[in-house]
GROMACS .gro file of C-alpha atoms in nm:
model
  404
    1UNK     CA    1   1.023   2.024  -2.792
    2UNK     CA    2   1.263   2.172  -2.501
    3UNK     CA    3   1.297   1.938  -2.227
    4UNK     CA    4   1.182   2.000  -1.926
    5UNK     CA    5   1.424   2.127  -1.633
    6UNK     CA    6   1.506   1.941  -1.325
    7UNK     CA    7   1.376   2.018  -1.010
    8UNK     CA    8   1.459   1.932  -0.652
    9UNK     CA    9   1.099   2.048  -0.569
   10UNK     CA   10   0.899   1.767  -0.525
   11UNK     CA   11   0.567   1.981  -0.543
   12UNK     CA   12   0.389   2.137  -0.880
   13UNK     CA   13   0.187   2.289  -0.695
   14UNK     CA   14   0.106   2.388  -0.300
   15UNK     CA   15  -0.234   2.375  -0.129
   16UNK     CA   16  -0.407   2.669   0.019
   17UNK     CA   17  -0.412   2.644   0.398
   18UNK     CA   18  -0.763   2.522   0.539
   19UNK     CA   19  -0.864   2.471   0.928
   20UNK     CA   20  -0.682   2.215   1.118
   21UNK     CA   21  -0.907   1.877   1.148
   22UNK     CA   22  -0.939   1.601   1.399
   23UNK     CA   23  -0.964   1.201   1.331
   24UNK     CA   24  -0.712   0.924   1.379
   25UNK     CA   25  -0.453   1.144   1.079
   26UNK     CA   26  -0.500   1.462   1.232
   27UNK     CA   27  -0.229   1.650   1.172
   28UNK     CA   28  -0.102   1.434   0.912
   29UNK     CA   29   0.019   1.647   0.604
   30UNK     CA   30  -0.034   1.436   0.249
   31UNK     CA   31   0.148   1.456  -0.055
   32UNK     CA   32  -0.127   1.384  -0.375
   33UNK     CA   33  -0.007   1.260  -0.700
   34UNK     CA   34  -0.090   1.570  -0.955
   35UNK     CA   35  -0.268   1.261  -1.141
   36UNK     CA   36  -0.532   1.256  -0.822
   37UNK     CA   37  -0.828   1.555  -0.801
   38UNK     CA   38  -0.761   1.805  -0.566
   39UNK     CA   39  -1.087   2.058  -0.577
   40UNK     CA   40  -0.951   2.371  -0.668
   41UNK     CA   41  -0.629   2.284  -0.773
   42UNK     CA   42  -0.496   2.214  -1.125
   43UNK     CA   43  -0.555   1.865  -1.274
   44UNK     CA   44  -0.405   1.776  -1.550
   45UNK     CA   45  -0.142   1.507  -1.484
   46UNK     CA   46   0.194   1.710  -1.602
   47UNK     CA   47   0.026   1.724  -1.923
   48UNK     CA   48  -0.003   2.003  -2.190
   49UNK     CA   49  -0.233   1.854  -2.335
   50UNK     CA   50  -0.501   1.901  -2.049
   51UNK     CA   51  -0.354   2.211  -1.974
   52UNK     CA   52  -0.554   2.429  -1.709
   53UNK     CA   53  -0.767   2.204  -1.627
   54UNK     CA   54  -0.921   2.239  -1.297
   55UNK     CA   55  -1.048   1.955  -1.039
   56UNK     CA   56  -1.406   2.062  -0.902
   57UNK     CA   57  -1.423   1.854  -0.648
   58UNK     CA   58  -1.161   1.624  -0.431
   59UNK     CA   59  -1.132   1.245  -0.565
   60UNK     CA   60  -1.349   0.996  -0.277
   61UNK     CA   61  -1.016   0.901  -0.164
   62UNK     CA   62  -0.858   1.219  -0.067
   63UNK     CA   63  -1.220   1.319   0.095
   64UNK     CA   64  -1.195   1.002   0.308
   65UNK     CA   65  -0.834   1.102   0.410
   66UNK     CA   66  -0.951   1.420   0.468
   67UNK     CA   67  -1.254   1.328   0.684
   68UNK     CA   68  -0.973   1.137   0.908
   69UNK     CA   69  -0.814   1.436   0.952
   70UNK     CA   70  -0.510   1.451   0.693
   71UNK     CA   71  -0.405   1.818   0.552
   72UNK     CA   72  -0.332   1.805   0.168
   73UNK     CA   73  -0.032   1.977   0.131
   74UNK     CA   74   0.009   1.975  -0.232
   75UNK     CA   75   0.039   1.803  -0.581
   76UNK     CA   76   0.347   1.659  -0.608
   77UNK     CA   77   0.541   1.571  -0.932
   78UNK     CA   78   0.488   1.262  -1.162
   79UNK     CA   79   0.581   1.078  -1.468
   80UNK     CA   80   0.344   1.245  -1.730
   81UNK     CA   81  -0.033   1.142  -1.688
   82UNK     CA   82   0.168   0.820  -1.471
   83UNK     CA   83   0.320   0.704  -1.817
   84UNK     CA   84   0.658   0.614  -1.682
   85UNK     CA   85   0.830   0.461  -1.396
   86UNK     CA   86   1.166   0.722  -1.314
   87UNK     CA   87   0.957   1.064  -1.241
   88UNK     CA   88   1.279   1.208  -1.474
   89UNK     CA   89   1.268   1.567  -1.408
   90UNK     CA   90   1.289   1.521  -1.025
   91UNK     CA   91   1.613   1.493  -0.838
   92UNK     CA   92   1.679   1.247  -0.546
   93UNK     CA   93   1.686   1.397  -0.263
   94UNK     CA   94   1.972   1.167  -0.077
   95UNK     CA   95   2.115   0.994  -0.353
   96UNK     CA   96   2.227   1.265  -0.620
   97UNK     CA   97   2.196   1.172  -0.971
   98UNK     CA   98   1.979   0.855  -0.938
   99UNK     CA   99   1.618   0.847  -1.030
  100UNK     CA  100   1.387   0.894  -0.731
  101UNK     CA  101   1.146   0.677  -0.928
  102UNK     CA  102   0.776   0.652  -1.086
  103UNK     CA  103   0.535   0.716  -1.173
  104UNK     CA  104   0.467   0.875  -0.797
  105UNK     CA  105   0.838   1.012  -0.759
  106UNK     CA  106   0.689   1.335  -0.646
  107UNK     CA  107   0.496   1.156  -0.340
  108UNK     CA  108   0.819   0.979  -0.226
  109UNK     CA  109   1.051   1.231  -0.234
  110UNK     CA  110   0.800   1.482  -0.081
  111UNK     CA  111   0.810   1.199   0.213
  112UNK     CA  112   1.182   1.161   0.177
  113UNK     CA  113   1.258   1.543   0.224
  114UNK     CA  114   0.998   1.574   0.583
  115UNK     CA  115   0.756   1.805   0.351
  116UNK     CA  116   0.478   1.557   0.389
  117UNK     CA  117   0.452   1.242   0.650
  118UNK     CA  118   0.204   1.052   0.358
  119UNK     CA  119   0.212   1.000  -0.013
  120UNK     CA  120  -0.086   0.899  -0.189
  121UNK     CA  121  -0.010   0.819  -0.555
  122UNK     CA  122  -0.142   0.539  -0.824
  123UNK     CA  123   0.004   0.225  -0.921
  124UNK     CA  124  -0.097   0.067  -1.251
  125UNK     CA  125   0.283  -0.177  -1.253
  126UNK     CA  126   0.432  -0.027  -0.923
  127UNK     CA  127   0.399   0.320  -0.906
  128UNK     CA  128   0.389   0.372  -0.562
  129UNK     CA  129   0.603   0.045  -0.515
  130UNK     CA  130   0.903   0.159  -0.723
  131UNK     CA  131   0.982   0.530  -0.541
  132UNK     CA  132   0.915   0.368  -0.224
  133UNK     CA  133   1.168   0.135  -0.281
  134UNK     CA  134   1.394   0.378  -0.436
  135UNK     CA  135   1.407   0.606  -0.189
  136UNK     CA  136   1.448   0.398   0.130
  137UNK     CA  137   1.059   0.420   0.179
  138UNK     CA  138   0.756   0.157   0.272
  139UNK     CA  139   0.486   0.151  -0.052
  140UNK     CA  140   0.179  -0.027  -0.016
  141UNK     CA  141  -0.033  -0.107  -0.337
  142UNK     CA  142  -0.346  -0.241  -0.168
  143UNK     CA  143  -0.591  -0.495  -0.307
  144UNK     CA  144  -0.773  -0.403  -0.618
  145UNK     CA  145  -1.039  -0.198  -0.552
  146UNK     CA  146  -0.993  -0.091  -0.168
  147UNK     CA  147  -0.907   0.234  -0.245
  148UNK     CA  148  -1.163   0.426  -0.470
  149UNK     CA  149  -1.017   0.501  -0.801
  150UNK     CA  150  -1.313   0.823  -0.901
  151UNK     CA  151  -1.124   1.140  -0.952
  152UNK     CA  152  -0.788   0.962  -1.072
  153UNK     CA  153  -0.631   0.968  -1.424
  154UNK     CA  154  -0.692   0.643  -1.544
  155UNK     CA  155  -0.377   0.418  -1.712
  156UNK     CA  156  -0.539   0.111  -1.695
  157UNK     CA  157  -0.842   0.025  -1.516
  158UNK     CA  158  -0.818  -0.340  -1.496
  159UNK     CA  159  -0.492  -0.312  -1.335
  160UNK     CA  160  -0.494   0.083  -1.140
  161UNK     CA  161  -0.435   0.079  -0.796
  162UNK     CA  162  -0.460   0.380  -0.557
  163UNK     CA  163  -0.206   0.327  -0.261
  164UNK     CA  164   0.049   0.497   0.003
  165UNK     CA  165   0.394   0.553   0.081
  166UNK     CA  166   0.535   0.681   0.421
  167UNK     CA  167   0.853   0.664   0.621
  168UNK     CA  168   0.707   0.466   0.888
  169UNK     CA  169   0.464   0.173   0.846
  170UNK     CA  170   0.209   0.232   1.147
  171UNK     CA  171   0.105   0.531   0.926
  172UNK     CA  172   0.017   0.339   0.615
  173UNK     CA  173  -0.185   0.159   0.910
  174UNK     CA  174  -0.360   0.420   0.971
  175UNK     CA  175  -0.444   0.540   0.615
  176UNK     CA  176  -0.532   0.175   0.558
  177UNK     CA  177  -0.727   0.192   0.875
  178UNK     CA  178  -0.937   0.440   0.667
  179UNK     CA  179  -1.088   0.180   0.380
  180UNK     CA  180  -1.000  -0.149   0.570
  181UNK     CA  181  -1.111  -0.253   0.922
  182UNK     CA  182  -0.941  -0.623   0.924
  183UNK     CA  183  -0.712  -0.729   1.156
  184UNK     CA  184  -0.418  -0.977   1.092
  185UNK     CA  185  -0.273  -1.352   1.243
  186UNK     CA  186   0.020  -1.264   1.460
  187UNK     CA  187   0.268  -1.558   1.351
  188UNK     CA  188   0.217  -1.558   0.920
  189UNK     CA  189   0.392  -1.833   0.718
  190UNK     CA  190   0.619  -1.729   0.479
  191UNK     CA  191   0.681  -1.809   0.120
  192UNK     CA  192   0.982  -1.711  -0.101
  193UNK     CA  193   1.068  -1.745  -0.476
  194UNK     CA  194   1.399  -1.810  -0.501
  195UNK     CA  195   1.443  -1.798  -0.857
  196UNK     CA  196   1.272  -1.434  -0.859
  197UNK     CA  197   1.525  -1.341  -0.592
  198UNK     CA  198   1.828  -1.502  -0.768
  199UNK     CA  199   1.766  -1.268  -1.076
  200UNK     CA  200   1.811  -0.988  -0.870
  201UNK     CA  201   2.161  -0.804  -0.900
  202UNK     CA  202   2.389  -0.908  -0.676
  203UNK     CA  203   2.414  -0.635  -0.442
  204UNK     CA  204   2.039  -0.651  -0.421
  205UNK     CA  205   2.017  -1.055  -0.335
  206UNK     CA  206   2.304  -0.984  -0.039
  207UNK     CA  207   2.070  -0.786   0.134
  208UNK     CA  208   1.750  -0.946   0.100
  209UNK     CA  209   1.929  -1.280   0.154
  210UNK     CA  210   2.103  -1.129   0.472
  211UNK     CA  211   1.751  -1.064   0.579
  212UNK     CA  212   1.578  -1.400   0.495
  213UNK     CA  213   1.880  -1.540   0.679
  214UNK     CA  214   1.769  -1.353   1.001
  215UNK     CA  215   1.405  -1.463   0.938
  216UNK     CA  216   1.513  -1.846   0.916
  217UNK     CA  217   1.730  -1.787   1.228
  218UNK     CA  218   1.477  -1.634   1.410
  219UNK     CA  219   1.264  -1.959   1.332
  220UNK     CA  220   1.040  -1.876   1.057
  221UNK     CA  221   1.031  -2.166   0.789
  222UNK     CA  222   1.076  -2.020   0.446
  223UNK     CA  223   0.815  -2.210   0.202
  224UNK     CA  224   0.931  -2.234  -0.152
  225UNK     CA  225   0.720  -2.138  -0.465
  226UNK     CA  226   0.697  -2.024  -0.781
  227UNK     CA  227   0.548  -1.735  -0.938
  228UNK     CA  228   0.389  -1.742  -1.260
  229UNK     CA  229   0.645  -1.643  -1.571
  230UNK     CA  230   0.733  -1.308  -1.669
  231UNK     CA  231   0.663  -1.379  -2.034
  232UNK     CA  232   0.309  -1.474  -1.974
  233UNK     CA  233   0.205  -1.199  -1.734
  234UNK     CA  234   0.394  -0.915  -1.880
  235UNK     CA  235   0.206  -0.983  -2.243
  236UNK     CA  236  -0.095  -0.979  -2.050
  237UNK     CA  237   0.003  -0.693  -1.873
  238UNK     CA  238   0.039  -0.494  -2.179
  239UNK     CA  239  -0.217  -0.578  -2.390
  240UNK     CA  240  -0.456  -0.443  -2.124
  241UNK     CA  241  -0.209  -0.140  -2.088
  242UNK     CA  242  -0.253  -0.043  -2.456
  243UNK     CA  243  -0.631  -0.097  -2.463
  244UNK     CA  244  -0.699   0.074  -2.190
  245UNK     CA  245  -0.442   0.378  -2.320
  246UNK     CA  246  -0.670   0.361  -2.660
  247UNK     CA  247  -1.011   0.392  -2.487
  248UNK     CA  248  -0.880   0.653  -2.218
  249UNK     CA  249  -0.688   0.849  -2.474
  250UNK     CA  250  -0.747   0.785  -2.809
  251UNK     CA  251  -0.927   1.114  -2.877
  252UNK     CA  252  -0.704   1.334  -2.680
  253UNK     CA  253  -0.446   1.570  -2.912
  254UNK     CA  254  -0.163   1.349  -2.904
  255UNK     CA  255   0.097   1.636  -2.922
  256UNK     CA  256   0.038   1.708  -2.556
  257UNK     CA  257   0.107   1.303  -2.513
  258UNK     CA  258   0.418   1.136  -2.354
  259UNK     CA  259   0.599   0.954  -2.597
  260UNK     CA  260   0.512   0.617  -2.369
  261UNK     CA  261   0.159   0.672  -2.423
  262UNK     CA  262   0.185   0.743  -2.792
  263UNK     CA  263   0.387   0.372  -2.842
  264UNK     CA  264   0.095   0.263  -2.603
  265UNK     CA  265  -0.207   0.430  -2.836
  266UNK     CA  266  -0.018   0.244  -3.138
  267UNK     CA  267  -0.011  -0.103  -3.026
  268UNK     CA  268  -0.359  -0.064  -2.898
  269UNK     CA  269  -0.499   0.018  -3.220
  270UNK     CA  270  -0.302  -0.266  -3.400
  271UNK     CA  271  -0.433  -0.549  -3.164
  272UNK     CA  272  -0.728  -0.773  -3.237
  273UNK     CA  273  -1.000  -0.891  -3.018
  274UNK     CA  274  -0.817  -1.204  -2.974
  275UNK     CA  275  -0.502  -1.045  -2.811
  276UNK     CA  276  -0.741  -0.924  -2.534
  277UNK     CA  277  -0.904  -1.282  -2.529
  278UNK     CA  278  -0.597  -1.389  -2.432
  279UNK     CA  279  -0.502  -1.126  -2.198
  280UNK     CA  280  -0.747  -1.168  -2.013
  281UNK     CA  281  -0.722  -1.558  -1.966
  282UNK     CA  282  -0.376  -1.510  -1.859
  283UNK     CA  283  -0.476  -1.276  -1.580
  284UNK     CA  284  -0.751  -1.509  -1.446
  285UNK     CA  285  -0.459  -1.788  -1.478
  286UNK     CA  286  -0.200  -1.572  -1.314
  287UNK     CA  287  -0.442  -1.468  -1.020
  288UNK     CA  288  -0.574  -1.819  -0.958
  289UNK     CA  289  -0.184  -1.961  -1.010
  290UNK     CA  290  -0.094  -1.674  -0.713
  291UNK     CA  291  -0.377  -1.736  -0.510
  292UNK     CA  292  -0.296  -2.099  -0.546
  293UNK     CA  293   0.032  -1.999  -0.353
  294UNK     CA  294  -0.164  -1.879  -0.049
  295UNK     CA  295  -0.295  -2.228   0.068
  296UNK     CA  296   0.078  -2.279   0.184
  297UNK     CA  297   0.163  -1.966   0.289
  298UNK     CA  298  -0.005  -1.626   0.449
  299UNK     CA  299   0.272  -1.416   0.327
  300UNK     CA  300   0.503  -1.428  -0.048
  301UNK     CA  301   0.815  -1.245  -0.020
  302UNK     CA  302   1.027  -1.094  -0.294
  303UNK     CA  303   1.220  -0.804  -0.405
  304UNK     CA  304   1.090  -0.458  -0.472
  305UNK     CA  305   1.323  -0.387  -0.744
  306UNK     CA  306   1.589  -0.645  -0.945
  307UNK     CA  307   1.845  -0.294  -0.898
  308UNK     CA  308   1.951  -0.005  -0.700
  309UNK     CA  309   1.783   0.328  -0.838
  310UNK     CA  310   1.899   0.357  -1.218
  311UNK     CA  311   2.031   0.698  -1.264
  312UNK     CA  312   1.832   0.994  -1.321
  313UNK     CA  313   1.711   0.996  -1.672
  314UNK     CA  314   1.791   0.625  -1.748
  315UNK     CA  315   1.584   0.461  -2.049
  316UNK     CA  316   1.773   0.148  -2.012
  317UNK     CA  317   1.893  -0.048  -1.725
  318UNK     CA  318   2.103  -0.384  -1.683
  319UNK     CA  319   1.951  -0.650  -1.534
  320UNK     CA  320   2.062  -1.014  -1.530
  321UNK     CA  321   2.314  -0.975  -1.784
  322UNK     CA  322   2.089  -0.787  -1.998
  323UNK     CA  323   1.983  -0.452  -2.119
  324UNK     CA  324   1.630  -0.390  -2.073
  325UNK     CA  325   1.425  -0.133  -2.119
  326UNK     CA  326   1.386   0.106  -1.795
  327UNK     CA  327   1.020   0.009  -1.766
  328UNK     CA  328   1.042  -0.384  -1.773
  329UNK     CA  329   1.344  -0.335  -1.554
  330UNK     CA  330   1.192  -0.158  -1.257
  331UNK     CA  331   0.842  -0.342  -1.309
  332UNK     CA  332   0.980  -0.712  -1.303
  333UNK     CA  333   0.858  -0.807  -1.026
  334UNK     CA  334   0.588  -0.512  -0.916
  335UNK     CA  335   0.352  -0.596  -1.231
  336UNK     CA  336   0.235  -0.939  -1.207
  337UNK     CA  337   0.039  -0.817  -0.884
  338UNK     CA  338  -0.109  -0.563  -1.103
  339UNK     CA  339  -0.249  -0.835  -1.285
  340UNK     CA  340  -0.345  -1.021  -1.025
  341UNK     CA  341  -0.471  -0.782  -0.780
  342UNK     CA  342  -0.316  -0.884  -0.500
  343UNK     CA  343  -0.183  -0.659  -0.175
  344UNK     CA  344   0.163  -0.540  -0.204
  345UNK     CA  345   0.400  -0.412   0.032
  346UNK     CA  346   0.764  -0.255  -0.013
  347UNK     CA  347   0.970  -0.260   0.286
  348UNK     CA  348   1.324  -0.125   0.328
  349UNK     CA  349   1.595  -0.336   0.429
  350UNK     CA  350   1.950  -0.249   0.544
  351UNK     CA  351   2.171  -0.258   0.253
  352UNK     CA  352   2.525  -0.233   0.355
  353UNK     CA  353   2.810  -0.011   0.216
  354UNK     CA  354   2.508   0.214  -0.004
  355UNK     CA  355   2.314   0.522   0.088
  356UNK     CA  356   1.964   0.361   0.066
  357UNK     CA  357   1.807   0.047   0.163
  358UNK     CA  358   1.766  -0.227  -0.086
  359UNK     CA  359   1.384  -0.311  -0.011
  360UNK     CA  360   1.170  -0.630  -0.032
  361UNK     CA  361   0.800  -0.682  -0.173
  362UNK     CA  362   0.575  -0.845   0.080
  363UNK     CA  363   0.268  -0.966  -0.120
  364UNK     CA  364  -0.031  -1.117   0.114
  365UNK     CA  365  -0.404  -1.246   0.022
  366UNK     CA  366  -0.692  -1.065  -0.193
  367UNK     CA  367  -0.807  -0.824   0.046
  368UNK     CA  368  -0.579  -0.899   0.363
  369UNK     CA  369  -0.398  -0.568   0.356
  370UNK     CA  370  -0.418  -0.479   0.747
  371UNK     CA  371  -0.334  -0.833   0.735
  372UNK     CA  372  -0.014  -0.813   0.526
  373UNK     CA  373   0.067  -0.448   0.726
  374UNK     CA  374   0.015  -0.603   1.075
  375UNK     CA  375   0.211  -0.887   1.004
  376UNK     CA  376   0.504  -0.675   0.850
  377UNK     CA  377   0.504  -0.444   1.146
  378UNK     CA  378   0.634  -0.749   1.353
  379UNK     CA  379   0.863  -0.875   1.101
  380UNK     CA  380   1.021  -0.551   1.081
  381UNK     CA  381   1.340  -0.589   1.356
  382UNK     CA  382   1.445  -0.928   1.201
  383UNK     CA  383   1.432  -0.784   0.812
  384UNK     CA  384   1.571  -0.441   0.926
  385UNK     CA  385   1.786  -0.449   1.300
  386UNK     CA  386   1.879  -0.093   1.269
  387UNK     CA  387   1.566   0.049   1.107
  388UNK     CA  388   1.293   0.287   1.309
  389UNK     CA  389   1.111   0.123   1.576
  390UNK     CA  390   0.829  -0.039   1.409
  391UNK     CA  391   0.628   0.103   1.670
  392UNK     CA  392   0.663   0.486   1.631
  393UNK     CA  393   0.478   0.638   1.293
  394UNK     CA  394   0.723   0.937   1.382
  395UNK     CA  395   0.410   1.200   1.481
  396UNK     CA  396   0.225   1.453   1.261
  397UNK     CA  397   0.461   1.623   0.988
  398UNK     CA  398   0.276   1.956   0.843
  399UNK     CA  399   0.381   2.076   0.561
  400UNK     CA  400   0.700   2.373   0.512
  401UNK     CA  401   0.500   2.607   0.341
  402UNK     CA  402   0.104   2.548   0.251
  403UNK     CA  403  -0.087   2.296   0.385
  404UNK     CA  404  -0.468   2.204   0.368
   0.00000   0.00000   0.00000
């Protein structure tokens, strides 16, 4: 099989132009995940094996957007069907050479470049998390469920997540603002795990501990916790993965399938009903263990990402001392909420001396997302001084060419 070429174009595919709308994101042009139905437009996830397929109608979520007044401006670029977390084939717009990451690369990199002022993408591990945070960009993966997940290519439906990614938080507001009318307590207490942040590379820690130092200083008491262990969650994690990848795509031709998906179709049909016994009581334990957290805190902070964007086409990344595979590198600390369902947040913070922000994972309640967003949005001049006013969602950007 040839490999496919690189692109800087973070679109597949451009939307036909349609009359302007009004609503609280008029004017607001949106980048969809080619995973996500557009009607009219192809749907088949970067996939041969789905090859001209056609979406009849738009998935509920991109209607609602719509309906506020959002223009879709295209389908943007993707690891195949969302199997992946580097979007490989796409080049970083600001930081040659490194992967703009996955599985919704295309979204953030359509943000990055101006061609769209809103991604909408899927996270099943931290798909919208992971190219926010790679490309200097705020990712929200809301609570489970808050975004409808119709008209989306399913990974894993126990643990998919629809959510956003934008240069300036008051617009993920305002999409929010669209599926969640709750408002948020002005003065949140904070929780951090400081063995999740100490695994971190180093250049990573600096920055988030520079910012946590400018929290404390500011007078914000920094509760300690702990999150539930990797090895428990991330077995979970993937036994529901490869189930879900069995039932979803067990009957598709598998030589239209990304080699991810095939490993994931193999271990699903080699596990027994007792490995998803299990995987299942570790995600009830997991999301009553993080829950748990909550009665000392309103907010849990930790980092986005354990490393700076891995290059390009990277299959394995050092982290800790250790070679890991790309994957369980990116997702180490993005999965567990996954799992757990939990609202998720990745905010840039000034990272000296490199051309992108390191960023930090802001993780609130089940189901306090304007919450967790509110809250944020006055955080944001003690964990970035020199960032955007928190203020300003930097006005309506309309697409360079198309627009719908």
């Amino acid at each position: 099989m040839n490999p496919i070429p690189d692109s800087d174009d973070p679109f597949t595919v451009l939307a036909p132009p349609r009359p302007c709308r009004t609503g609280p994101l008029a004017g607001v042009g949106l980048a969809v995940k080619e995973t996500i139905a557009v009607a009219g437009l192809p749907w088949h996830g970067g996939s041969k094996a789905l090859e001209g397929r056609i979406a009849r109608a738009d998935a509920p979520a991109v209607a609602d957007l719509r309906g506020a007044g959002v223009g879709v401006v295209g389908l943007t670029r993707c690891d195949t069907l969302g199997f992946g977390v580097t979007t490989p084939t796409l080049r970083h717009p600001s930081a040659p050479g490194r992967s703009v990451g996955g599985s919704s690369g295309g979204a953030a990199a359509a943000v990055l470049l101006g061609r769209a002022a809103l991604g909408l993408g899927t996270d099943t591990g931290g798909s919208c998390r992971i190219p926010a945070a790679c490309c200097g960009l705020f990712g929200l993966k809301p609570s489970r469920g808050l975004v409808p997940l119709a008209g989306m290519m399913p990974m894993a439906p126990g643990l998919d997540h629809a959510g956003f990614i934008a240069a300036r938080l008051p617009l993920i507001r305002r999409a929010l603002a669209v599926f969640d009318a709750k408002g948020a307590a002005p003065h949140p207490r904070l929780a951090v795990d400081r063995e999740a942040l100490a695994a971190a590379e180093p250049s990573v820690r600096d920055a988030l501990d520079a910012a946590l130092a400018r929290l404390v200083a500011a007078g914000h008491r920094l509760c300690p916790v702990r999150l539930p262990g990797e090895p428990l969650w991330r077995a979970a994690h993937g036994v529901i993965v490869c189930r879900a990848a069995l039932e979803v795509w067990g009957r598709t031709r598998r030589d239209g399938l990304p080699p991810r998906l095939l490993a994931a179709l193999d271990r699903g049909a080699a596990l027994k009903p007792r490995d998803a016994a299990l995987a299942l009581k570790a995600q009830t334990a997991c999301t009553a263990a993080v829950d748990g957290l909550f009665e000392r805190a309103d907010l849990l902070l930790l980092p986005t990402l354990a490393v700076p964007p891995p290059p390009q086409r990277a299959n394995v990344v050092p982290v800790g001392g250790h070679r890991r595979d790309v994957v369980a590198a990116l997702t180490l600390y993005t999965g567990l909420f996954n799992l757990t369902g939990h609202p998720a947040l990745a905010v840039p913070v000034a990272h000296p001396g490199t051309p992108l922000p390191a960023s930090l994972q802001i993780v609130a309640p089940l189901g306090a997302d304007l919450a967790l967003v509110d809250a944020v949005r006055g955080l944001l001049p003690l964990l970035d001084p020199d960032g955007p006013d928190p203020d300003e969602d930097g006005g309506p950007f309309h697409a360079k060419a198309g627009g719908a």
